[in-house]
């Protein structure tokens, strides 16, 4: 006999599939609605956007450009859903992508998709307010597809931003893709319905919350055979550009910018709801690298890094002071050192107290990583003073010594040493400060430049001269315009390939010759002389900023001659640990030395880093190689 009492009990336990008419939507929203709503039904109701590969591709085109992503970028797709954006980034070659979402169902879908396509994306299930990632992990964090503003209070949204701040590297960027609250308050549809496939349709109701800060939505999903499948309520905070900027400032983000907007159009193109119009906001985080927690036994060497002084003026910089690019460069260097195992790093950049600070460190550190190529007090003539101070304090350091730096600061002296060694140099003369008459022993064109200095000081498009009058004008510009009263070097202007060679290590035992590079002048206007001077290094508005570095295309014997002569020079000049030498071919294809650069630029986008990249050496590894070369040299002489 059938147990009727059991049937009745089961019916009582079943919840109704729909509530019927509801006068106040807000009363039925569970504060944690977001824990249950993102399931297979979500992929049906929103499939016209979230399951459209063409829309995802267009969005990634925009996001990729805004964030200036590269294959090496470390990207977190926060609240990633089924991973549509993460997967597309990986398909485009971004190798370090991770995705995190609260929905178990969507994360499993994302993992299955990545596995099916053999894409190396790590998807994790978790809460955006407290992620499982280490501090200072990502270059970029993306919150896309209107995945921000789900929590009950804006304080919880602030917690998300503070967590993003924690996991971003210094100078990392956040990208927010959020519904345009101002637009939706005026344009939302109170009621709508649409077929979402051949057998299911969804009916929607909407209203604003009592405080006007949220849009309350109700979705009743109906199957043409089985009836109501789900009756669900949710609420999303309506952020305006102004309120988003205010919240990002509270989270200590800077460089906040509303960069774009997205107006969605889909194949169904019916009720797009919160996705109809969105705003794109970016912001950066400026912070110090968080020191790694290391066990005492893991710290092998204590190293102090010396930089230029950001508090002081710097005559070689375009604005005369350290700017955001300089601070960013220093933070990139700190980030690379952050990855080096076996060393503990501290930093000094206050030159007013530098000598006393160094005196206190005697006997307490293993060596100094000298990256102060600005010179003591940011005076380029005093670059050699920093290693001289270290010599007097008997503190070991990386890079070349004061005598080498003094020699290489004098271009005419290096020319003389090169000639003695049989190294070819351009024809040239030195015009002393008191000289008003001089003869040119070479044909035009010639190049006029200060004999002392680096960073292409005094070298620009007007330095290349085709007549004696132009030479006189170039000398006048250097003396009067730059206040330079020292000797001036005039050399034949070589018109062949413009090249650089980088060497890390200390010949003859342990050293690495990096791939030679040549300057690509193809985008430079035809009427401008082909040279890589001050404008190419410091002035983004200049056409010279378009110069790029490319792998050098040289005959084998020419390349071998450049390498042989370069090794001979750095040995004679006692250059140590890392060096860059500049060469150029004459019209007949013969290489001639232009300059020797001990302690060359170490920045992440400099010539040395570009050469290392051609050799498959990441920037962090290049810095480690320099550090290790110096460490081995110092250890061998103790």
Coordinates of C-alpha atoms in Angstrom, one line a residue, residues 15-576:
X15 CA 9.8 25.1 -1.9
X16 CA 7.7 26.8 -4.5
X17 CA 9.5 27.6 -7.8
X18 CA 8.1 31.1 -7.9
X19 CA 6.9 33.6 -5.4
X20 CA 4.3 35.1 -7.7
X21 CA 3.8 38.9 -7.6
X22 CA 6.2 40.7 -5.3
X23 CA 5.5 44.4 -4.4
X24 CA 9.1 45.2 -3.0
X25 CA 11.9 43.4 -4.8
X26 CA 14.5 44.6 -2.3
X27 CA 12.9 42.6 0.6
X28 CA 13.7 39.3 -1.2
X29 CA 17.4 39.9 -1.9
X30 CA 19.7 37.6 0.2
X31 CA 22.9 39.6 1.2
X32 CA 24.9 36.6 -0.1
X33 CA 23.0 36.2 -3.3
X34 CA 26.2 36.0 -5.3
X35 CA 27.1 32.7 -3.7
X36 CA 24.4 30.7 -5.5
X37 CA 23.4 32.6 -8.7
X38 CA 26.5 31.9 -10.9
X39 CA 25.7 28.5 -12.2
X40 CA 24.6 26.8 -15.4
X41 CA 21.5 29.0 -15.6
X42 CA 23.7 32.2 -15.5
X43 CA 25.5 30.9 -18.6
X44 CA 22.1 30.6 -20.3
X45 CA 20.5 33.9 -19.3
X46 CA 23.7 35.9 -20.1
X47 CA 25.0 33.7 -22.9
X48 CA 24.4 36.5 -25.5
X49 CA 27.4 38.2 -24.0
X50 CA 29.4 35.8 -21.8
X51 CA 29.3 33.0 -24.3
X52 CA 30.0 35.0 -27.5
X53 CA 33.6 34.5 -28.6
X54 CA 33.5 37.5 -30.9
X55 CA 32.5 39.9 -28.1
X56 CA 35.2 38.4 -25.8
X57 CA 37.8 38.9 -28.5
X58 CA 36.8 42.5 -29.0
X59 CA 36.9 43.2 -25.3
X60 CA 40.4 41.6 -25.0
X61 CA 41.6 43.8 -27.9
X62 CA 40.6 46.8 -25.8
X63 CA 41.9 45.5 -22.5
X64 CA 45.2 44.3 -24.0
X65 CA 45.9 47.8 -25.4
X66 CA 44.9 49.7 -22.3
X67 CA 47.1 47.6 -20.0
X68 CA 49.9 47.4 -22.6
X69 CA 50.2 43.7 -21.9
X70 CA 53.1 41.5 -23.1
X71 CA 53.7 37.7 -23.1
X72 CA 55.7 38.2 -19.9
X73 CA 52.9 40.0 -18.0
X74 CA 51.6 38.4 -14.8
X75 CA 47.8 38.9 -14.9
X76 CA 45.1 38.0 -12.4
X77 CA 41.6 37.8 -13.8
X78 CA 39.7 38.4 -10.5
X79 CA 36.1 37.1 -10.4
X80 CA 36.9 35.4 -13.7
X81 CA 33.6 33.4 -14.1
X82 CA 34.1 30.6 -16.6
X83 CA 37.4 32.2 -17.6
X84 CA 36.5 33.6 -21.0
X85 CA 38.9 36.6 -20.7
X86 CA 41.7 34.5 -19.1
X87 CA 41.5 31.9 -21.9
X88 CA 41.6 34.5 -24.6
X89 CA 44.7 36.1 -23.1
X90 CA 46.4 32.7 -23.0
X91 CA 45.5 32.0 -26.6
X92 CA 47.2 35.3 -27.5
X93 CA 50.4 34.3 -25.8
X94 CA 50.2 35.8 -22.3
X95 CA 52.0 33.1 -20.4
X96 CA 51.3 34.0 -16.8
X97 CA 47.6 34.2 -16.3
X98 CA 45.6 33.2 -13.3
X99 CA 41.9 33.3 -12.6
X100 CA 39.9 33.3 -9.4
X101 CA 36.2 33.1 -8.8
X102 CA 33.8 32.2 -6.0
X103 CA 31.6 29.9 -8.1
X104 CA 32.7 26.3 -7.9
X105 CA 30.7 25.5 -11.1
X106 CA 32.2 28.3 -13.2
X107 CA 35.8 27.5 -12.0
X108 CA 35.4 23.9 -13.0
X109 CA 34.1 25.0 -16.4
X110 CA 37.2 27.2 -16.7
X111 CA 39.6 24.4 -15.7
X112 CA 38.0 22.0 -18.2
X113 CA 38.3 24.6 -21.0
X114 CA 42.0 25.3 -20.2
X115 CA 42.8 21.6 -20.1
X116 CA 41.0 20.9 -23.4
X117 CA 43.0 23.6 -25.1
X118 CA 46.3 22.8 -23.3
X119 CA 46.4 26.4 -22.0
X120 CA 48.6 26.9 -18.9
X121 CA 46.2 28.9 -16.8
X122 CA 45.8 28.3 -13.1
X123 CA 42.2 28.7 -12.0
X124 CA 41.3 28.8 -8.3
X125 CA 38.1 29.0 -6.3
X126 CA 38.2 31.7 -3.7
X127 CA 36.9 35.0 -2.3
X128 CA 38.1 38.3 -3.9
X129 CA 38.4 39.9 -0.5
X130 CA 41.0 37.4 0.6
X131 CA 42.9 35.7 -2.2
X132 CA 45.4 32.9 -2.0
X133 CA 48.1 34.8 -3.8
X134 CA 51.4 36.1 -2.4
X135 CA 52.0 39.8 -1.9
X136 CA 53.6 41.6 -5.0
X137 CA 52.7 38.9 -7.5
X138 CA 50.9 40.5 -10.4
X139 CA 51.6 43.2 -12.9
X140 CA 47.9 43.6 -13.6
X141 CA 44.6 42.7 -12.0
X142 CA 41.4 42.8 -14.0
X143 CA 37.9 42.9 -12.7
X144 CA 35.9 42.5 -15.8
X145 CA 32.3 42.0 -17.1
X146 CA 30.7 44.0 -14.3
X147 CA 32.0 41.7 -11.5
X148 CA 32.4 44.5 -9.0
X149 CA 29.8 45.8 -6.5
X150 CA 28.1 42.6 -5.4
X151 CA 28.6 42.9 -1.7
X152 CA 26.1 44.4 0.8
X153 CA 28.3 47.4 1.6
X154 CA 30.8 49.6 -0.3
X155 CA 33.2 48.8 2.6
X156 CA 33.3 45.2 1.3
X157 CA 34.1 46.5 -2.2
X158 CA 36.9 48.5 -0.6
X159 CA 38.3 45.3 0.9
X160 CA 38.5 43.9 -2.6
X161 CA 40.5 46.9 -3.8
X162 CA 42.8 46.7 -0.8
X163 CA 43.4 43.0 -1.6
X164 CA 44.1 43.9 -5.2
X165 CA 46.6 46.5 -3.9
X166 CA 48.3 43.8 -1.8
X167 CA 48.8 41.3 -4.7
X168 CA 49.9 43.9 -7.3
X169 CA 53.6 44.6 -7.7
X170 CA 54.7 48.2 -7.2
X171 CA 53.4 50.2 -10.2
X172 CA 51.0 47.4 -11.0
X173 CA 47.7 48.3 -12.6
X174 CA 44.1 47.5 -12.0
X175 CA 41.4 47.5 -14.7
X176 CA 37.8 47.8 -13.7
X177 CA 35.0 47.1 -16.2
X178 CA 31.9 48.2 -14.3
X179 CA 28.3 49.0 -15.2
X180 CA 27.7 52.7 -15.7
X181 CA 25.6 53.5 -12.7
X182 CA 24.6 57.0 -13.9
X183 CA 23.3 55.6 -17.2
X184 CA 21.4 52.6 -15.6
X185 CA 19.6 54.7 -13.0
X186 CA 17.9 56.6 -15.8
X187 CA 17.7 53.9 -18.5
X188 CA 17.1 50.5 -16.8
X189 CA 14.1 48.5 -18.0
X190 CA 11.5 47.9 -15.1
X191 CA 10.2 44.8 -16.9
X192 CA 11.2 42.7 -19.8
X193 CA 11.2 39.1 -21.2
X194 CA 13.1 37.3 -23.9
X195 CA 13.7 33.8 -25.2
X196 CA 17.2 32.7 -24.3
X197 CA 17.1 29.5 -26.4
X198 CA 14.5 27.4 -28.2
X199 CA 12.8 26.1 -25.0
X200 CA 13.6 28.7 -22.2
X201 CA 12.7 32.3 -21.6
X202 CA 13.4 34.7 -18.8
X203 CA 11.2 37.4 -17.3
X204 CA 12.9 40.3 -15.5
X205 CA 11.8 42.9 -13.0
X206 CA 14.0 45.7 -11.8
X207 CA 13.8 48.6 -9.3
X208 CA 16.3 50.8 -7.5
X209 CA 17.0 50.2 -3.9
X210 CA 15.6 52.5 -1.2
X211 CA 18.8 54.4 -0.9
X212 CA 19.2 54.7 -4.7
X213 CA 22.6 53.1 -4.6
X214 CA 21.7 49.6 -6.1
X215 CA 19.8 48.1 -8.9
X216 CA 17.6 45.3 -7.7
X217 CA 16.8 42.6 -10.3
X218 CA 14.5 39.6 -10.3
X219 CA 14.8 36.8 -12.9
X220 CA 12.1 34.2 -13.4
X221 CA 13.4 31.5 -15.8
X222 CA 10.8 29.4 -17.5
X223 CA 10.9 26.2 -19.6
X224 CA 8.2 25.7 -22.2
X225 CA 7.6 22.2 -20.8
X226 CA 8.4 22.0 -17.1
X227 CA 7.4 25.6 -16.2
X228 CA 9.3 27.8 -13.8
X229 CA 12.9 26.7 -13.3
X230 CA 14.2 29.4 -11.1
X231 CA 13.0 32.7 -9.4
X232 CA 16.1 34.6 -8.3
X233 CA 16.9 38.0 -6.9
X234 CA 20.1 40.0 -6.9
X235 CA 21.4 43.5 -6.2
X236 CA 24.4 45.3 -7.7
X237 CA 25.9 48.6 -6.6
X238 CA 25.6 51.4 -9.1
X239 CA 29.0 53.1 -9.4
X240 CA 29.5 56.3 -11.2
X241 CA 33.0 57.3 -12.5
X242 CA 33.2 59.8 -9.6
X243 CA 32.3 57.3 -6.9
X244 CA 34.7 54.7 -8.4
X245 CA 37.5 57.3 -8.4
X246 CA 36.8 58.1 -4.7
X247 CA 36.8 54.4 -3.7
X248 CA 40.1 53.8 -5.5
X249 CA 41.6 56.8 -3.8
X250 CA 40.5 55.3 -0.4
X251 CA 42.4 52.1 -1.4
X252 CA 45.5 54.3 -2.1
X253 CA 45.5 53.9 -5.9
X254 CA 47.0 56.7 -8.0
X255 CA 47.0 57.7 -11.7
X256 CA 43.2 56.9 -11.8
X257 CA 41.7 57.3 -15.2
X258 CA 38.4 56.6 -16.8
X259 CA 39.8 55.4 -20.1
X260 CA 36.9 54.2 -22.2
X261 CA 33.3 52.9 -22.2
X262 CA 31.7 49.8 -23.7
X263 CA 28.3 49.8 -25.3
X264 CA 27.3 46.1 -25.7
X265 CA 25.5 44.7 -28.8
X266 CA 24.7 41.1 -29.0
X267 CA 23.0 38.7 -31.5
X268 CA 19.8 38.8 -29.4
X269 CA 20.4 42.4 -28.5
X270 CA 17.3 42.6 -26.3
X271 CA 17.6 43.2 -22.5
X272 CA 21.3 43.6 -21.8
X273 CA 20.7 44.8 -18.2
X274 CA 23.8 45.7 -16.2
X275 CA 26.0 44.9 -19.3
X276 CA 24.3 47.5 -21.6
X277 CA 26.8 50.3 -20.9
X278 CA 30.0 49.9 -18.9
X279 CA 32.9 52.2 -18.0
X280 CA 36.6 51.2 -18.0
X281 CA 38.7 52.6 -15.2
X282 CA 42.5 52.0 -14.6
X283 CA 44.6 52.9 -11.7
X284 CA 48.2 52.2 -10.5
X285 CA 49.6 51.4 -7.1
X286 CA 52.7 52.9 -5.8
X287 CA 54.2 51.1 -2.9
X288 CA 57.4 49.5 -1.7
X289 CA 58.3 45.9 -2.3
X290 CA 57.3 43.8 0.7
X291 CA 60.5 42.2 2.2
X292 CA 60.5 38.5 1.8
X293 CA 60.4 36.5 5.0
X294 CA 63.6 34.5 5.0
X295 CA 65.1 32.1 7.5
X296 CA 68.4 33.1 8.8
X297 CA 70.1 30.1 7.3
X298 CA 68.8 31.1 3.8
X299 CA 70.5 34.6 3.8
X300 CA 74.0 34.0 2.4
X301 CA 75.0 37.6 1.6
X302 CA 74.0 41.0 2.9
X303 CA 74.0 43.6 0.2
X304 CA 73.3 47.3 0.2
X305 CA 72.2 48.9 -3.1
X306 CA 73.2 52.6 -3.8
X307 CA 71.1 54.7 -6.1
X308 CA 71.1 58.4 -7.2
X309 CA 69.4 60.8 -4.8
X310 CA 65.7 61.4 -5.8
X311 CA 65.6 64.5 -3.5
X312 CA 68.2 66.4 -5.5
X313 CA 68.3 68.0 -8.9
X314 CA 69.8 66.1 -11.8
X315 CA 71.1 68.2 -14.7
X316 CA 71.0 65.4 -17.2
X317 CA 67.3 64.6 -16.9
X318 CA 64.9 66.6 -19.1
X319 CA 63.0 68.2 -16.1
X320 CA 66.1 68.4 -14.0
X321 CA 64.6 66.1 -11.3
X322 CA 63.7 62.4 -10.8
X323 CA 60.3 61.8 -12.4
X324 CA 57.8 58.9 -12.4
X325 CA 59.8 57.0 -15.0
X326 CA 62.9 57.1 -12.8
X327 CA 61.0 55.9 -9.7
X328 CA 59.3 53.1 -11.8
X329 CA 62.8 52.0 -13.1
X330 CA 64.1 51.8 -9.5
X331 CA 61.0 49.8 -8.5
X332 CA 61.5 47.4 -11.4
X333 CA 65.1 46.8 -10.2
X334 CA 63.9 46.2 -6.7
X335 CA 61.4 43.7 -8.0
X336 CA 64.1 41.8 -9.8
X337 CA 66.3 41.7 -6.7
X338 CA 63.2 40.5 -4.8
X339 CA 63.5 37.3 -6.9
X340 CA 67.2 36.7 -6.3
X341 CA 67.8 33.9 -3.8
X342 CA 70.7 33.9 -1.4
X343 CA 70.9 37.6 -0.8
X344 CA 69.3 40.2 1.5
X345 CA 69.0 43.7 0.2
X346 CA 68.8 47.2 1.7
X347 CA 68.8 50.5 -0.2
X348 CA 70.5 53.8 0.2
X349 CA 69.7 57.0 -1.8
X350 CA 70.2 59.9 0.6
X351 CA 73.5 61.4 -0.5
X352 CA 73.5 64.0 2.3
X353 CA 74.0 61.1 4.8
X354 CA 75.6 58.6 2.4
X355 CA 79.2 58.7 3.8
X356 CA 78.1 58.4 7.4
X357 CA 75.5 55.7 6.5
X358 CA 78.3 53.7 4.7
X359 CA 80.7 54.2 7.6
X360 CA 78.1 52.5 9.9
X361 CA 77.9 49.5 7.6
X362 CA 81.6 48.6 7.6
X363 CA 82.0 45.0 8.7
X364 CA 78.2 44.4 8.6
X365 CA 77.6 43.8 4.9
X366 CA 79.2 41.6 2.3
X367 CA 79.4 44.2 -0.5
X368 CA 77.7 47.2 -2.2
X369 CA 75.7 47.0 -5.4
X370 CA 76.7 50.3 -6.8
X371 CA 73.9 51.5 -9.2
X372 CA 74.6 55.2 -8.7
X373 CA 75.4 56.1 -12.3
X374 CA 74.0 59.6 -11.7
X375 CA 77.1 60.4 -9.7
X376 CA 77.5 61.6 -6.1
X377 CA 74.9 64.3 -5.4
X378 CA 73.6 63.5 -8.9
X379 CA 76.6 65.3 -10.4
X380 CA 77.7 63.3 -13.4
X381 CA 81.3 64.5 -13.0
X382 CA 81.3 62.7 -9.6
X383 CA 80.2 59.2 -10.7
X384 CA 83.7 58.0 -9.7
X385 CA 83.3 59.6 -6.2
X386 CA 81.0 56.8 -5.0
X387 CA 83.4 53.9 -5.7
X388 CA 86.2 56.2 -4.3
X389 CA 84.4 56.6 -1.0
X390 CA 83.9 52.8 -0.9
X391 CA 87.6 52.3 -1.6
X392 CA 88.5 54.6 1.3
X393 CA 86.1 52.8 3.6
X394 CA 87.4 49.4 2.4
X395 CA 83.9 48.2 1.4
X396 CA 83.8 45.9 -1.7
X397 CA 81.4 47.0 -4.4
X398 CA 80.1 46.0 -7.9
X399 CA 81.2 47.6 -11.1
X400 CA 84.2 49.5 -12.2
X401 CA 86.6 51.5 -10.0
X402 CA 87.2 55.3 -9.9
X403 CA 90.2 55.2 -12.2
X404 CA 88.3 53.3 -14.9
X405 CA 85.3 55.7 -14.6
X406 CA 87.7 58.7 -14.9
X407 CA 89.4 57.3 -18.0
X408 CA 86.1 56.4 -19.8
X409 CA 84.6 59.8 -18.9
X410 CA 87.2 61.3 -21.2
X411 CA 86.4 60.3 -24.8
X412 CA 89.7 61.6 -26.2
X413 CA 91.7 59.6 -23.7
X414 CA 89.8 56.4 -24.6
X415 CA 90.4 57.1 -28.3
X416 CA 94.2 57.3 -27.5
X417 CA 94.2 54.1 -25.6
X418 CA 92.2 52.4 -28.3
X419 CA 94.7 53.5 -31.0
X420 CA 97.6 52.1 -28.8
X421 CA 95.8 48.8 -28.7
X422 CA 95.2 48.7 -32.5
X423 CA 91.5 49.3 -32.1
X424 CA 90.0 51.4 -35.0
X425 CA 88.5 54.7 -34.1
X426 CA 86.9 57.5 -36.3
X427 CA 89.2 60.3 -37.4
X428 CA 88.9 63.3 -35.1
X429 CA 90.3 66.2 -33.2
X430 CA 89.9 67.9 -29.8
X431 CA 89.0 71.6 -29.7
X432 CA 90.1 73.0 -26.3
X433 CA 88.0 75.5 -24.4
X434 CA 90.3 78.4 -25.3
X435 CA 90.6 77.5 -29.0
X436 CA 88.8 79.7 -31.5
X437 CA 90.8 78.5 -34.6
X438 CA 91.1 74.9 -35.7
X439 CA 91.5 72.8 -38.8
X440 CA 89.4 69.8 -39.7
X441 CA 91.6 66.9 -41.0
X442 CA 88.5 64.9 -42.1
X443 CA 85.7 65.3 -44.7
X444 CA 82.1 66.2 -43.9
X445 CA 79.8 65.2 -42.4
X446 CA 81.3 65.4 -38.9
X447 CA 79.8 65.1 -35.5
X448 CA 80.5 67.6 -32.6
X449 CA 80.1 66.5 -29.0
X450 CA 81.4 67.3 -25.5
X451 CA 84.6 65.4 -24.8
X452 CA 83.5 64.7 -21.2
X453 CA 80.2 63.2 -20.2
X454 CA 77.7 60.4 -20.8
X455 CA 73.9 59.9 -21.2
X456 CA 74.4 61.5 -24.6
X457 CA 74.7 64.9 -23.0
X458 CA 75.1 67.6 -25.7
X459 CA 74.5 65.1 -28.5
X460 CA 71.5 65.9 -30.8
X461 CA 70.4 66.2 -34.4
X462 CA 72.3 69.5 -34.7
X463 CA 75.5 67.8 -33.7
X464 CA 75.9 66.4 -37.2
X465 CA 77.4 69.1 -39.4
X466 CA 77.9 69.4 -43.1
X467 CA 79.9 72.6 -43.2
X468 CA 82.3 74.7 -41.2
X469 CA 79.6 77.2 -40.3
X470 CA 77.5 74.4 -38.9
X471 CA 80.5 73.2 -36.8
X472 CA 81.0 76.6 -35.4
X473 CA 77.2 76.8 -34.5
X474 CA 77.3 73.3 -32.9
X475 CA 80.3 74.4 -30.8
X476 CA 78.6 77.6 -29.8
X477 CA 75.4 75.6 -28.8
X478 CA 77.4 73.3 -26.5
X479 CA 79.4 76.1 -24.9
X480 CA 76.7 78.7 -24.5
X481 CA 73.5 76.7 -24.5
X482 CA 74.8 74.0 -22.1
X483 CA 77.3 76.1 -20.2
X484 CA 80.0 73.7 -21.1
X485 CA 83.6 75.1 -21.1
X486 CA 85.6 71.9 -21.5
X487 CA 87.2 70.3 -24.6
X488 CA 84.9 69.4 -27.5
X489 CA 85.5 66.4 -29.7
X490 CA 84.9 66.6 -33.5
X491 CA 84.9 63.2 -35.3
X492 CA 84.0 62.0 -38.8
X493 CA 80.3 61.0 -38.8
X494 CA 80.1 57.4 -39.6
X495 CA 77.1 56.5 -41.8
X496 CA 77.0 52.7 -41.5
X497 CA 75.3 50.5 -39.0
X498 CA 75.1 51.9 -35.4
X499 CA 75.8 49.0 -32.9
X500 CA 76.3 48.1 -29.3
X501 CA 77.9 45.2 -27.6
X502 CA 77.2 44.2 -24.0
X503 CA 79.5 42.1 -21.8
X504 CA 78.6 40.7 -18.4
X505 CA 81.4 39.2 -16.2
X506 CA 85.1 39.5 -16.0
X507 CA 87.3 38.2 -18.8
X508 CA 89.3 36.1 -19.3
X509 CA 87.7 33.6 -16.9
X510 CA 83.9 34.0 -16.6
X511 CA 82.0 36.3 -18.9
X512 CA 79.1 36.4 -21.3
X513 CA 79.0 38.4 -24.5
X514 CA 75.4 39.4 -25.2
X515 CA 74.0 39.5 -28.7
X516 CA 75.1 42.6 -30.6
X517 CA 72.3 45.1 -31.4
X518 CA 72.0 47.8 -34.0
X519 CA 69.8 50.9 -34.1
X520 CA 66.8 50.7 -36.4
X521 CA 66.3 54.1 -38.0
X522 CA 63.6 53.1 -40.4
X523 CA 60.9 55.2 -38.8
X524 CA 63.0 58.3 -38.6
X525 CA 62.2 61.0 -41.2
X526 CA 64.6 61.0 -44.1
X527 CA 65.9 64.6 -43.4
X528 CA 67.2 63.8 -39.9
X529 CA 70.7 62.5 -39.3
X530 CA 70.9 58.8 -38.1
X531 CA 72.2 59.0 -34.6
X532 CA 71.0 57.8 -31.1
X533 CA 71.5 60.9 -29.0
X534 CA 69.9 62.8 -26.1
X535 CA 66.5 63.1 -27.9
X536 CA 66.2 59.3 -28.4
X537 CA 66.8 58.6 -24.7
X538 CA 65.0 61.4 -22.9
X539 CA 62.4 63.2 -25.1
X540 CA 59.3 61.1 -25.9
X541 CA 57.9 63.9 -28.2
X542 CA 61.0 63.7 -30.5
X543 CA 60.9 61.7 -33.7
X544 CA 64.1 60.1 -32.4
X545 CA 62.0 58.4 -29.8
X546 CA 60.8 56.0 -32.6
X547 CA 64.3 54.5 -32.8
X548 CA 64.3 50.8 -31.9
X549 CA 67.0 48.2 -31.2
X550 CA 67.3 45.2 -33.4
X551 CA 69.6 42.2 -33.6
X552 CA 72.8 43.2 -35.4
X553 CA 73.2 41.9 -39.0
X554 CA 76.9 41.7 -39.5
X555 CA 79.4 39.6 -41.4
X556 CA 81.0 37.0 -39.1
X557 CA 84.5 38.4 -39.3
X558 CA 83.2 42.0 -38.5
X559 CA 81.4 40.7 -35.4
X560 CA 84.4 38.7 -34.3
X561 CA 86.6 41.8 -34.7
X562 CA 84.2 43.9 -32.6
X563 CA 84.1 41.3 -29.8
X564 CA 87.9 40.8 -29.9
X565 CA 88.6 44.6 -29.7
X566 CA 85.9 45.1 -27.0
X567 CA 87.5 42.4 -24.7
X568 CA 90.9 44.0 -25.3
X569 CA 89.6 47.4 -24.3
X570 CA 87.7 46.5 -21.1
X571 CA 90.8 44.5 -20.0
X572 CA 93.1 47.5 -20.5
X573 CA 90.7 50.0 -18.9
X574 CA 89.9 47.6 -16.0
X575 CA 86.2 47.7 -16.6
X576 CA 84.5 45.2 -14.2

